């Protein structure tokens, strides 16, 4: 499921201090 993947990746990005949608 893309929603699950997106939420997972987004969590990792936010955890690293980076935002996936920083455009």
Short mmCIF file of N, CA and C in Angstrom, two decimals:
data_model
loop_
_atom_site.label_atom_id
_atom_site.label_comp_id
_atom_site.label_asym_id
_atom_site.label_seq_id
_atom_site.Cartn_x
_atom_site.Cartn_y
_atom_site.Cartn_z
N UNK A 1 0.85 -1.20 0.00
CA UNK A 1 0.00 0.00 0.00
C UNK A 1 0.88 1.25 0.00
N UNK A 2 0.62 2.16 -0.90
CA UNK A 2 1.44 3.37 -1.02
C UNK A 2 1.29 4.24 0.23
N UNK A 3 0.07 4.31 0.76
CA UNK A 3 -0.15 5.14 1.95
C UNK A 3 0.72 4.67 3.11
N UNK A 4 0.80 3.37 3.29
CA UNK A 4 1.62 2.82 4.36
C UNK A 4 3.09 3.13 4.11
N UNK A 5 3.50 2.96 2.85
CA UNK A 5 4.90 3.22 2.50
C UNK A 5 5.22 4.70 2.68
N UNK A 6 4.31 5.55 2.23
CA UNK A 6 4.53 6.99 2.34
C UNK A 6 4.66 7.40 3.80
N UNK A 7 3.78 6.87 4.63
CA UNK A 7 3.82 7.20 6.05
C UNK A 7 5.11 6.69 6.68
N UNK A 8 5.53 5.51 6.27
CA UNK A 8 6.77 4.92 6.79
C UNK A 8 7.97 5.77 6.40
N UNK A 9 8.08 6.06 5.12
CA UNK A 9 9.21 6.87 4.63
C UNK A 9 9.17 8.26 5.25
N UNK A 10 7.98 8.83 5.35
CA UNK A 10 7.84 10.17 5.92
C UNK A 10 8.32 10.18 7.37
N UNK A 11 7.99 9.10 8.10
CA UNK A 11 8.44 9.01 9.49
C UNK A 11 9.96 8.98 9.56
N UNK A 12 10.57 8.22 8.66
CA UNK A 12 12.03 8.12 8.66
C UNK A 12 12.64 9.47 8.32
N UNK A 13 12.07 10.16 7.33
CA UNK A 13 12.59 11.46 6.93
C UNK A 13 12.48 12.46 8.07
N UNK A 14 11.30 12.50 8.70
CA UNK A 14 11.09 13.44 9.80
C UNK A 14 12.01 13.09 10.96
N UNK A 15 12.24 11.79 11.16
CA UNK A 15 13.10 11.35 12.25
C UNK A 15 14.54 11.80 12.00
N UNK A 16 14.92 11.84 10.71
CA UNK A 16 16.27 12.26 10.35
C UNK A 16 16.38 13.78 10.33
N UNK A 17 15.24 14.45 10.42
CA UNK A 17 15.26 15.91 10.41
C UNK A 17 15.07 16.46 9.02
N UNK A 18 14.64 15.59 8.09
CA UNK A 18 14.43 16.03 6.71
C UNK A 18 12.97 15.81 6.33
N UNK A 19 12.48 16.65 5.45
CA UNK A 19 11.09 16.51 5.02
C UNK A 19 11.04 16.03 3.57
N UNK A 20 10.26 14.97 3.29
CA UNK A 20 10.14 14.41 1.94
C UNK A 20 9.53 15.42 0.97
N UNK A 21 8.68 16.31 1.50
CA UNK A 21 8.05 17.30 0.63
C UNK A 21 8.59 18.68 0.97
N UNK A 22 9.87 18.89 0.73
CA UNK A 22 10.50 20.16 1.03
C UNK A 22 10.63 21.01 -0.23
N UNK A 23 9.76 20.71 -1.21
CA UNK A 23 9.83 21.42 -2.49
C UNK A 23 8.84 22.56 -2.47
#
